[in-house]
Coordinates of C-alpha atoms in Angstrom, one line a residue:
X1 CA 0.0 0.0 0.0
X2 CA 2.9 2.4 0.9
X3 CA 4.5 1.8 -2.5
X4 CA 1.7 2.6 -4.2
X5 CA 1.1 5.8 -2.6
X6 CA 4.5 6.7 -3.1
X7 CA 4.1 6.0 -6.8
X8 CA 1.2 7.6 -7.4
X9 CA 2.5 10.9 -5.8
X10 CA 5.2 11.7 -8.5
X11 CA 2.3 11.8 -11.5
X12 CA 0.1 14.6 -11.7
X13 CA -4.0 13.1 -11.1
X14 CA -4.5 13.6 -15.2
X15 CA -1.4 11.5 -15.9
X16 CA -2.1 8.7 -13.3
X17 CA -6.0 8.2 -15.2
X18 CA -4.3 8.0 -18.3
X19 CA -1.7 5.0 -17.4
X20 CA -4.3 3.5 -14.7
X21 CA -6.2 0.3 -16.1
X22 CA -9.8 1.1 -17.5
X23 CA -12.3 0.4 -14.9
X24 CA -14.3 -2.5 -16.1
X25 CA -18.3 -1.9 -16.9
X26 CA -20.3 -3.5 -14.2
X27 CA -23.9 -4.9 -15.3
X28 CA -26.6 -6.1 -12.6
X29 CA -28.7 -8.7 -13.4
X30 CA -31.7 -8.9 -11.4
X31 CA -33.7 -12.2 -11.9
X32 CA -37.1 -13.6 -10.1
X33 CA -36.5 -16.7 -8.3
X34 CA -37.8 -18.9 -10.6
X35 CA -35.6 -22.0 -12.6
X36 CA -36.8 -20.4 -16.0
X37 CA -35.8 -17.3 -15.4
X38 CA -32.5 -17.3 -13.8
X39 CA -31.4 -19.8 -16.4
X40 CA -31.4 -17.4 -18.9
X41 CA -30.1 -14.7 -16.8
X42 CA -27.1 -16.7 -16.1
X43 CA -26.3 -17.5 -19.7
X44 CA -26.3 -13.7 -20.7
X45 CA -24.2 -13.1 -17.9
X46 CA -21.7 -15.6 -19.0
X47 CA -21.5 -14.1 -22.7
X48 CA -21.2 -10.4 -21.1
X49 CA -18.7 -11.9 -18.6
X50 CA -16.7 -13.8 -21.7
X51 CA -16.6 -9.7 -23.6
X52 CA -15.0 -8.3 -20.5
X53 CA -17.9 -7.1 -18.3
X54 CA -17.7 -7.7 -14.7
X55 CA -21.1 -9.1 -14.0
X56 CA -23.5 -9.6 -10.8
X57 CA -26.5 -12.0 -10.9
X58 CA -28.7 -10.6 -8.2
X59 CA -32.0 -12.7 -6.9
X60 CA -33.4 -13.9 -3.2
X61 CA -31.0 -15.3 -0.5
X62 CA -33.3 -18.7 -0.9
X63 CA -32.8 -18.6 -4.6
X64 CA -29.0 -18.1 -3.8
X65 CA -29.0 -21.2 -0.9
X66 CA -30.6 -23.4 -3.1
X67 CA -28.4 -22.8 -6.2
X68 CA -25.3 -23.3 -3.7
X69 CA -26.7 -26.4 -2.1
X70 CA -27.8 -27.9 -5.5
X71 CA -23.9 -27.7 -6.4
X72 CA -23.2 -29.1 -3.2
X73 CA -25.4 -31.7 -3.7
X74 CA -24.0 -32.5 -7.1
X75 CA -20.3 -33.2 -5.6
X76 CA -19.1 -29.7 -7.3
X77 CA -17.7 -27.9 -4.2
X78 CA -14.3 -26.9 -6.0
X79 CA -16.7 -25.5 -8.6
X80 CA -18.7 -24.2 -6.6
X81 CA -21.7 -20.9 -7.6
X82 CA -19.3 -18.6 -5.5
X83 CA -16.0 -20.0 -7.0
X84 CA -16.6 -20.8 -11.1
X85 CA -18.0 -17.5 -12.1
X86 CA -15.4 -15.1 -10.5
X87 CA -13.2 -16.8 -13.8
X88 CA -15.5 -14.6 -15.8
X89 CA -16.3 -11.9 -14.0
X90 CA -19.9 -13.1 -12.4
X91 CA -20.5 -13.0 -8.6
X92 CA -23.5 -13.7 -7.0
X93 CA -25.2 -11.5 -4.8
X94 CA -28.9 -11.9 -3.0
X95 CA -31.6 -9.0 -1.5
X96 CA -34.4 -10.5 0.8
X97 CA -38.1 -10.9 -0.1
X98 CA -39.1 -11.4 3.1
X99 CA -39.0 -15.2 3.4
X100 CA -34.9 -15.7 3.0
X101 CA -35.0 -19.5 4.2
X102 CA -37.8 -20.1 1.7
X103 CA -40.8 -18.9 3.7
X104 CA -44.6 -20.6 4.3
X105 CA -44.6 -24.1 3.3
X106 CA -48.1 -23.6 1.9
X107 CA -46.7 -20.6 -0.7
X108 CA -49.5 -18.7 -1.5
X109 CA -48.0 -17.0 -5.0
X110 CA -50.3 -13.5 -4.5
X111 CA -49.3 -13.0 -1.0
X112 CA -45.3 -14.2 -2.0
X113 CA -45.5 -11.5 -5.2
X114 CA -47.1 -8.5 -3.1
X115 CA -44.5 -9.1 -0.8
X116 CA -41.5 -9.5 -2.8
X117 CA -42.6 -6.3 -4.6
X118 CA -42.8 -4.7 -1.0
X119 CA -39.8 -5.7 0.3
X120 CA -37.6 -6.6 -3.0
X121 CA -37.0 -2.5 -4.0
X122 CA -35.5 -0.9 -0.5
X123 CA -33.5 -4.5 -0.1
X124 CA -32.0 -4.6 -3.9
X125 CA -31.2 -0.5 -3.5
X126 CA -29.3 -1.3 -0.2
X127 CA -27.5 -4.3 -2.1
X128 CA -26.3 -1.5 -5.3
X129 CA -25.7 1.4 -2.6
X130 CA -23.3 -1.9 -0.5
X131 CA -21.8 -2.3 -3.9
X132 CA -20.9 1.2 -4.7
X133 CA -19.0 1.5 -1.3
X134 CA -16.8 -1.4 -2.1
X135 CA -16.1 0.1 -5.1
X136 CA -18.5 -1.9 -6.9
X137 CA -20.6 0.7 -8.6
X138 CA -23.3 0.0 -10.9
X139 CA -22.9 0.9 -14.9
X140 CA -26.2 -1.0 -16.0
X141 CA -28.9 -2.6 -14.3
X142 CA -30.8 -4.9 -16.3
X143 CA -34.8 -6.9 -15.2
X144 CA -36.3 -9.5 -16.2
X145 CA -40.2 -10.0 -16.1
X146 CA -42.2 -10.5 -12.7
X147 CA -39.8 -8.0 -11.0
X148 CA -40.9 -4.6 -13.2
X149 CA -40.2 -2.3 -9.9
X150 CA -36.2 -2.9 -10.5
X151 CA -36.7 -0.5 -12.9
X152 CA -38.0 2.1 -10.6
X153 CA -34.6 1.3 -8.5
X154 CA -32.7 2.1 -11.3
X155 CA -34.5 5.2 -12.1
X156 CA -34.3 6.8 -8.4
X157 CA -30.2 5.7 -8.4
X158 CA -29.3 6.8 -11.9
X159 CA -28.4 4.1 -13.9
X160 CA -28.9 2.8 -17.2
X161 CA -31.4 0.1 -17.1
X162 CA -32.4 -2.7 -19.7
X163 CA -34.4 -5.7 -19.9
X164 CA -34.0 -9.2 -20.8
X165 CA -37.1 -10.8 -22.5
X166 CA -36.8 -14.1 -21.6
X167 CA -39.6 -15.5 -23.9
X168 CA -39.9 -15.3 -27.7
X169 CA -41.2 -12.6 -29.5
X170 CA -44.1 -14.1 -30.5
X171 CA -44.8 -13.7 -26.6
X172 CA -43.6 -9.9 -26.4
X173 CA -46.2 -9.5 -29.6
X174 CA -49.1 -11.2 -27.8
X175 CA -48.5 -9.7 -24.5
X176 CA -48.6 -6.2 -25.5
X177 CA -51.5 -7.0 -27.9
X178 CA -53.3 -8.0 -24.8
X179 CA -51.8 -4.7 -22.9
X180 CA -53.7 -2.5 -25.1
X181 CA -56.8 -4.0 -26.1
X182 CA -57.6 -7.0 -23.7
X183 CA -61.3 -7.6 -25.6
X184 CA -59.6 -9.2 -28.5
X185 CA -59.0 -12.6 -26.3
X186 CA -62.3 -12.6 -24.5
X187 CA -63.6 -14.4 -27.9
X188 CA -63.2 -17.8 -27.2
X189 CA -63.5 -20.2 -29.8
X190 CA -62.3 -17.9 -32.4
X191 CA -58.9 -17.7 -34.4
X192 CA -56.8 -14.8 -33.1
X193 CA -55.0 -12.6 -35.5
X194 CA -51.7 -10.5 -34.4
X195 CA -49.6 -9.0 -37.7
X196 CA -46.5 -11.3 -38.1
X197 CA -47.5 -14.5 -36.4
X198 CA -50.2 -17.6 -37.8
X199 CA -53.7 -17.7 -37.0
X200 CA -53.7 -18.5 -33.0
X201 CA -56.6 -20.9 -32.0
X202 CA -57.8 -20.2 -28.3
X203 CA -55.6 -23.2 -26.8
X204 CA -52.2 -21.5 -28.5
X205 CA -53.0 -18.6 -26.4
X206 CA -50.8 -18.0 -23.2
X207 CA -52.6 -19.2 -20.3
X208 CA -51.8 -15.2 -18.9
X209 CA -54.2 -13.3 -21.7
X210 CA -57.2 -16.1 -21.3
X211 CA -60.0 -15.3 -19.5
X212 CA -59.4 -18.2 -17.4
X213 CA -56.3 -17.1 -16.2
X214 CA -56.3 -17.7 -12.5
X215 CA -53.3 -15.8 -11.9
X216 CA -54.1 -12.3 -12.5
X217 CA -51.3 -11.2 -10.6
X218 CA -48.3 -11.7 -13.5
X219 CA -50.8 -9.9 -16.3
X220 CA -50.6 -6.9 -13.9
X221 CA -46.8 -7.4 -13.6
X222 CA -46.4 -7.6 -17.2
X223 CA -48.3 -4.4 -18.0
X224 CA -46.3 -2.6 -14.8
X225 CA -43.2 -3.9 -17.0
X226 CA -44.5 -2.6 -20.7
X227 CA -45.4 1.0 -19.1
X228 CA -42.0 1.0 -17.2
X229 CA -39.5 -0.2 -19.6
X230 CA -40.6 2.4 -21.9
X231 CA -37.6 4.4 -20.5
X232 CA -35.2 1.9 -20.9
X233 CA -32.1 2.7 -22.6
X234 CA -31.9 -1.4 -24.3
X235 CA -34.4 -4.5 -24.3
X236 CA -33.2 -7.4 -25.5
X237 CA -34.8 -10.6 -26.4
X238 CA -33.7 -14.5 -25.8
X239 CA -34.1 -15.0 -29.8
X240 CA -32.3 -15.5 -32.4
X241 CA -33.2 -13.3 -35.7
X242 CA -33.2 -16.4 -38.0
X243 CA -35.7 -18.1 -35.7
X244 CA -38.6 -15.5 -35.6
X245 CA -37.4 -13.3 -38.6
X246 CA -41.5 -12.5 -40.3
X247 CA -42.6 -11.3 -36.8
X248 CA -39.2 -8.9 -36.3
X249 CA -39.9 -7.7 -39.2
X250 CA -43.8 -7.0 -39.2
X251 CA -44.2 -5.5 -36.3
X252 CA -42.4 -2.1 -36.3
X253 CA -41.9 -2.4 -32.3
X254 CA -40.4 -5.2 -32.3
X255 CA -37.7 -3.8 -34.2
X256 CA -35.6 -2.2 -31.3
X257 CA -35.6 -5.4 -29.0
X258 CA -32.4 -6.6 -29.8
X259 CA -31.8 -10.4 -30.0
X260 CA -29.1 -12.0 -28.3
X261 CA -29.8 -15.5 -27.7
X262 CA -30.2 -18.5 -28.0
X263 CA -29.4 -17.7 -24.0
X264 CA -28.3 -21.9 -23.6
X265 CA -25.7 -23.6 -22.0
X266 CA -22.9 -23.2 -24.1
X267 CA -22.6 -27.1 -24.9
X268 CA -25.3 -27.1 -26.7
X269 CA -23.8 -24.3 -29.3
X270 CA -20.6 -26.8 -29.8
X271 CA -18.6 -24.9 -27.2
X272 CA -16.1 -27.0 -24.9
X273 CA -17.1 -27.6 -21.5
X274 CA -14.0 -26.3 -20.3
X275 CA -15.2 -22.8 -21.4
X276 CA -14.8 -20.5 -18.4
X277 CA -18.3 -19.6 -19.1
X278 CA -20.1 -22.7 -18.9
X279 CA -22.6 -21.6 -15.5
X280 CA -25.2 -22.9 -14.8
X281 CA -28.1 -22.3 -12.4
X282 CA -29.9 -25.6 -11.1
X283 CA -31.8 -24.6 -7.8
X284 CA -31.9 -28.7 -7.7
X285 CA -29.3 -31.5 -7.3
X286 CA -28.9 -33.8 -10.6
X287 CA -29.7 -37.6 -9.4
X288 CA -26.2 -39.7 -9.8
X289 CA -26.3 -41.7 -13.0
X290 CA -28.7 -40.0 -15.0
X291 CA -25.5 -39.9 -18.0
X292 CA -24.6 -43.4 -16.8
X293 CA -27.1 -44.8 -17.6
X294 CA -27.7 -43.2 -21.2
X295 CA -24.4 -44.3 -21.8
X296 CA -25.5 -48.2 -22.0
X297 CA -28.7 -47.3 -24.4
X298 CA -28.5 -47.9 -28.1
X299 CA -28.0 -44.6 -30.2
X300 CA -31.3 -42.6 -31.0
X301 CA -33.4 -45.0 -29.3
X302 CA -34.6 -43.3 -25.6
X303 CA -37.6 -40.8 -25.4
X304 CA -36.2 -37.9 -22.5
X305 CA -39.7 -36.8 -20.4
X306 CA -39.4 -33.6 -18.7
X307 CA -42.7 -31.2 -17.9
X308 CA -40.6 -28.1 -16.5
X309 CA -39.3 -26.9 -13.1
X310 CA -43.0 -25.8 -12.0
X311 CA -46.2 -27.5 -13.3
X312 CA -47.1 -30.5 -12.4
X313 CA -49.5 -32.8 -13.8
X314 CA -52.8 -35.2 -11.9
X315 CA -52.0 -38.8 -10.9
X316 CA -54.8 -40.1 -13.6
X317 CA -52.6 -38.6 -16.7
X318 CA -49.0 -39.4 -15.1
X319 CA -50.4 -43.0 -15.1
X320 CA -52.1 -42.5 -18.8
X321 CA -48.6 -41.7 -19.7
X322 CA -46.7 -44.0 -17.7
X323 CA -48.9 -47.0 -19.1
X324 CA -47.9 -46.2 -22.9
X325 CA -44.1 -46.2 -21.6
X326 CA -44.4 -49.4 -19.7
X327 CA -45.6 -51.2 -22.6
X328 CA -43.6 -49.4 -25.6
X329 CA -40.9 -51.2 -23.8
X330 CA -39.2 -47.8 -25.5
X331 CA -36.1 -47.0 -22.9
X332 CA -37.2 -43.8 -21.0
X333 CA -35.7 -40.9 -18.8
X334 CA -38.2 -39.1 -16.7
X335 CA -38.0 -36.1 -14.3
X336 CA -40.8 -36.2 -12.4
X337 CA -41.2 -33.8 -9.4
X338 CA -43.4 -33.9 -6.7
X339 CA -45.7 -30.9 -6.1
X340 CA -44.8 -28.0 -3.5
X341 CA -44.9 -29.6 0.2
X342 CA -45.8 -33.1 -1.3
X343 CA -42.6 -36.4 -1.4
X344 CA -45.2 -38.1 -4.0
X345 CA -44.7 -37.6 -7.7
X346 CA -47.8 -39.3 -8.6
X347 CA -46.2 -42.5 -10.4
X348 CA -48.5 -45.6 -10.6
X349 CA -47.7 -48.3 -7.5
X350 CA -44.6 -50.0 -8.7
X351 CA -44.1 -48.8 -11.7
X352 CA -40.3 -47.8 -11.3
X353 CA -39.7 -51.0 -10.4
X354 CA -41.4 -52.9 -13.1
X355 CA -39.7 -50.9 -15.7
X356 CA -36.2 -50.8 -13.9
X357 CA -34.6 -52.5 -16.5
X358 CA -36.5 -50.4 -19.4
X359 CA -35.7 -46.7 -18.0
X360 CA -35.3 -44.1 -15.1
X361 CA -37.7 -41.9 -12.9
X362 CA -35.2 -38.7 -11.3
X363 CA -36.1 -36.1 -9.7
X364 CA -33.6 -33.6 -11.6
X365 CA -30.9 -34.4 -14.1
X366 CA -28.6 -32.2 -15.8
X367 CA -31.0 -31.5 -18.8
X368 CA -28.1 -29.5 -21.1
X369 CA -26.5 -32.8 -21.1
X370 CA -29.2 -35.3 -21.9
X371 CA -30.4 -33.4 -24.7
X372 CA -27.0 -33.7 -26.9
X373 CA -26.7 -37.3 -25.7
X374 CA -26.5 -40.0 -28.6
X375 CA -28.6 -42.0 -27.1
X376 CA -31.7 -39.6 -27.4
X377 CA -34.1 -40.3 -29.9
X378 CA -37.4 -37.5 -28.7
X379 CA -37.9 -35.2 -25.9
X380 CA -41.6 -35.2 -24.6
X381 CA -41.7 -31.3 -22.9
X382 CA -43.7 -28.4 -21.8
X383 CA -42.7 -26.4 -23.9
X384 CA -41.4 -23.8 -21.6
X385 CA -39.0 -21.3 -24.0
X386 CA -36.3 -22.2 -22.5
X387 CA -36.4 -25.9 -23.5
X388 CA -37.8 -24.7 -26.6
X389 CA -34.4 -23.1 -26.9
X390 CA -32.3 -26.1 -25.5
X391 CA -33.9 -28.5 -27.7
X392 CA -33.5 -26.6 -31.2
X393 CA -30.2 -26.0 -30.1
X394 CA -29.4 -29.8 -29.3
X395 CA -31.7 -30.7 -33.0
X396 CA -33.7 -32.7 -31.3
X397 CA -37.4 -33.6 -32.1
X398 CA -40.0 -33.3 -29.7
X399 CA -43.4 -34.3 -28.4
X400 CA -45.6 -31.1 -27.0
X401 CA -47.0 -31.5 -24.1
X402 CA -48.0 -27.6 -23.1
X403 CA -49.5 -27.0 -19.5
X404 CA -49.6 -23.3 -19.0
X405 CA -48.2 -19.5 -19.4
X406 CA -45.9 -19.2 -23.2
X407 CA -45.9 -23.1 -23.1
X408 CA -49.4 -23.5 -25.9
X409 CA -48.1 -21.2 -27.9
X410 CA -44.4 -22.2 -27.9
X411 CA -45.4 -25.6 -28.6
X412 CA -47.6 -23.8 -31.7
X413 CA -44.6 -22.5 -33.1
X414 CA -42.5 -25.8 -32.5
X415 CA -44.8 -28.0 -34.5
X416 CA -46.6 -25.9 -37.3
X417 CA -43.7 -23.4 -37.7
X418 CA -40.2 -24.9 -36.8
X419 CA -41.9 -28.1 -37.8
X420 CA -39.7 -30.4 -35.2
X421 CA -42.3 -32.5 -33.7
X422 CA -46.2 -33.0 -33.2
X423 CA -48.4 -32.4 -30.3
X424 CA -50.5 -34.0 -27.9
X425 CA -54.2 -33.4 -27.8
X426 CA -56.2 -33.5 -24.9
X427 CA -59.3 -35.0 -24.8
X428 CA -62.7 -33.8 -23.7
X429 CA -61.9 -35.4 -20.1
X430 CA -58.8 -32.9 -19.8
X431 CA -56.7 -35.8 -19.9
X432 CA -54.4 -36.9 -22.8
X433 CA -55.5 -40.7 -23.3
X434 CA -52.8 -43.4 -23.5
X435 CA -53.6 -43.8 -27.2
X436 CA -52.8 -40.3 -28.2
X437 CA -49.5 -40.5 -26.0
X438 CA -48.7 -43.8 -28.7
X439 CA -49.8 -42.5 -32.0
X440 CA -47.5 -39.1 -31.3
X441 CA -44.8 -41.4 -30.1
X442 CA -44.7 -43.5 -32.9
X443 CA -45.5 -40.6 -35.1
X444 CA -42.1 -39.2 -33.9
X445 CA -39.8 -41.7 -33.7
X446 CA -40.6 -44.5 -36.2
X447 CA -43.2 -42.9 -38.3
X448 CA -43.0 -41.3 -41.7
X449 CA -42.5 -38.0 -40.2
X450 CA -39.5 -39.2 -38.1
X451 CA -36.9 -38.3 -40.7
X452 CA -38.4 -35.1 -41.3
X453 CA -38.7 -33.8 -38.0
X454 CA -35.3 -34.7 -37.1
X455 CA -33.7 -33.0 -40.1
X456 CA -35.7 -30.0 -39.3
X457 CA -34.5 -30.2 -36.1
X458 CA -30.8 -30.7 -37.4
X459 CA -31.4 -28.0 -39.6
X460 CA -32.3 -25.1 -36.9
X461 CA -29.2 -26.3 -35.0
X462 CA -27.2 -25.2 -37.5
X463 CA -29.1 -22.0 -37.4
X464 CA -29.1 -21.3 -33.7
X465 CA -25.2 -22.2 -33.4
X466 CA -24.3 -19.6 -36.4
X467 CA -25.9 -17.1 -34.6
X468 CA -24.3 -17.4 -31.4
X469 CA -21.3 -17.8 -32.8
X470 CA -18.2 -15.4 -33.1
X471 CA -19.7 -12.6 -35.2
X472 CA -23.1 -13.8 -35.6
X473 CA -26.6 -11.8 -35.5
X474 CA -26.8 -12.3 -31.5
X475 CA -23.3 -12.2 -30.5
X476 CA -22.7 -8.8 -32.9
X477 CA -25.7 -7.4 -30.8
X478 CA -23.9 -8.2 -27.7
X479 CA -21.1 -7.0 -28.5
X480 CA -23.1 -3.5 -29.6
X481 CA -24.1 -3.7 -26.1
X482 CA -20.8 -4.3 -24.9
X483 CA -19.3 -1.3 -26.3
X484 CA -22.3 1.2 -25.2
X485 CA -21.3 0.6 -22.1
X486 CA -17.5 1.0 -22.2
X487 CA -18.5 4.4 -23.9
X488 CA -20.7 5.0 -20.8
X489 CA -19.0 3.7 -17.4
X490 CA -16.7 6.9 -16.0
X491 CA -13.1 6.2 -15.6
X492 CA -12.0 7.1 -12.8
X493 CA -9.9 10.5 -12.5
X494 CA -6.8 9.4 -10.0
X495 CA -5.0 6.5 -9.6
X496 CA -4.8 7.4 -6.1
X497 CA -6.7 4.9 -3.7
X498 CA -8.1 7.2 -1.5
X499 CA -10.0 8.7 -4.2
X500 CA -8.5 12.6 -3.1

């Protein structure tokens, strides 16, 4: 400390800026504490992080336990959340919400949001003002949906804010067709017509712009969000230009949401594994095996089953579906999760056991790593946009299985517009039927469609990976981003560390 002082003294404060090191940017990224959300979070903080930014992922101390413990859990201490990122520039920070150690067992989602947007703002301003003082400051603070009041932080402290889209935008396009004229969904039965996208039937809709949509709650956040982010400086949107290309170029709007994704692990693009910025964000612990086990399948022969960090689905249609498995004698993987309080995930009695030899029930497994498996012949999802993402990415076909929020109409998109896979059809009961679980399964993997669908799916690989690549649509756009903020973020004046 002495020797730099006494260095420092014999330049004048203007010649000590110029041979100082440039202060690096330093983006927040503030994520709700949801699996789908942070995971693209994390991913553009990795490619910001791999450009040169120092970058924080902000979210709840419980969100922050359980992404710790879940590397824990996955024997990765020596790689741990707090360790692997600071070789790119990413530390994680948390604010409280109120519940820190993960609050009322019987979760109640209203009362959880009106308090997180109570306590989230003074919390998260404390956590940038802490940051500042450890000369930390803030160049860019950037939101994702569900939190819209980050931007009000922002506002009162100054800094540039953005916002991540984390759905297509297709979504975007719908939502803020619903944001200013919500009477053109209340006709059910009819086709819906938004400039850009195909005719949307009432089941493509997003369960969030339905009339049935019991939770009211996130169409009031999303509108708080479209009226707030109007003074944003950047949005950007987990796309790809390629992918969604007639829309982008429809809709005027649209046209200043910058794409920068696909936002996937980086695997999945044909990047190494020993990339410094391969993070991830599992808030749950992979079973042991999971890769094991797909190692000793035949090539292009399993069907992966995964329905989404959130939804969950009745005992009488996980035992529709676990019938048609059973006696496809087709190998399986499936993630099934209990619901919220519950050890039960629904499973006929002794089924795992009887199909031991055929396949595996987990509770979590690393999914980035399954989907580019040989061994993988279909993936039966939700549809949730980030697996939308994963699986194009990966080329693999699918089998649509939609339960709620962007997951109808991604799965709309995925079959009559990406054309990679069919889709389930529920019944008049509300329940997919065991036979319509085997037609789409044969359709998919040994029908006349199978070759297509897979080279389709091959096809938008290709696509995706060129665009994430060195000097592709996304990455330019990152880069774009990158360099705004080097032009923004004040150097400082003095090498001196007291700051005089």
């Amino acid at each position: 400390e002495r020797q730099r002082r006494s260095s420092s003294s014999h330049q004048s404060p203007a010649a000590a800026a110029m041979t100082s090191p440039p202060r690096r940017p330093h983006v927040m990224l503030v994520a709700f504490a949801a699996q789908g959300h942070l995971n693209p979070m994390l991913q553009f903080a990795g490619r910001l992080a791999a450009k040169g930014v120092d970058v924080t992922l902000a979210s709840t101390q419980d969100a922050r336990d359980r992404m710790l413990s879940a590397r824990r859990d996955h024997d990765q201490a020596a790689a741990s959340m707090t360790a692997a990122p600071r070789q790119v520039n990413i530390e994680i920070e948390s604010f409280s919400d109120g519940y820190d150690h993960g609050g009322d067992v019987t979760f109640d989602i209203i009362r959880y949001m009106n308090q997180l947007g109570a306590a989230g703002p003074p919390n998260l301003t404390e956590l940038i003002l802490e940051l500042g003082r450890r000369g930390r400051p803030i160049t860019c603070l950037v939101n994702n949906p569900f939190v819209p009041w980050v931007l009000d932080v922002g506002a009162r402290l100054g800094i540039p804010c953005a916002t991540l889209w984390i759905q297509s935008y297709a979504l975007y396009a719908m939502y803020r067709s619903h944001h200013q004229d919500p009477s053109r969904f209340e006709e059910n039965g009819s086709h819906l017509t938004i400039p850009g996208l195909p005719p949307i039937r009432t089941e493509d809709l997003p369960s969030l712009v339905r009339a049935d949509n019991p939770y009211q709650i996130f169409t009031r956040l999303l509108a708080e969000q479209f009226e707030k982010m109007k003074a944003n400086r950047w949005v950007f949107a987990n796309s790809i230009a390629e992918l969604e290309s007639e829309i982008i170029e429809t809709v005027a709007e649209l046209q200043h949401i910058k794409p920068v994704g696909p936002l996937v692990p980086v695997t999945l693009l044909g990047q190494s594994k020993s990339d410094s910025w391969n993070v991830r964000a599992d808030m749950w612990a992979a079973e042991p095996d999971c890769l094991g086990w797909l190692d000793r399948q035949a090539d292009n022969s399993v069907i992966y089953i995964s329905l989404g960090s959130f939804a969950t689905v009745s005992a009488e249609q996980m035992a529709e579906l676990a019938w048609v498995l059973k006696n496809s004698k087709v190998p399986f993987l499936w993630v099934a999760k209990p619901k919220r309080g519950e050890s039960d995930v629904g499973l006929p009695e002794g089924f795992v056991e009887e199909t031991s030899d055929q396949g595996r029930v987990v509770s979590w497994c690393p999914q980035t790593d399954v989907l580019e498996h040989q061994a993988l012949a279909a993936f039966l999802t939700h549809c949730g946009w980030n697996s939308t993402l994963e699986t194009l990415s990966a080329g693999v076909p699918v089998i649509a299985f939609p339960q709620w929020t962007d997951q109808p109409t991604n799965a709309k998109f995925l079959v009559d517009v990406f054309r990679v896979g069919v889709r389930l059809q529920v019944g008049p009961n509300g329940l997919v039927s065991r036979e319509e679980f085997e037609r789409c399964r044969r359709e998919l993997m040994t029908g006349e469609i199978a070759g297509e669908m897979r080279k389709n799916a091959q096809r938008w690989k290709s696509v995706l990976r060129t665009a994430a690549a060195d000097g592709g649509s996304s990455d330019r756009n990152i880069q774009e981003f990158v360099d705004e903020l080097i032009s923004l973020d004040p150097q400082p004046e003095s090498a001196d560390p007291s700051g005089q």
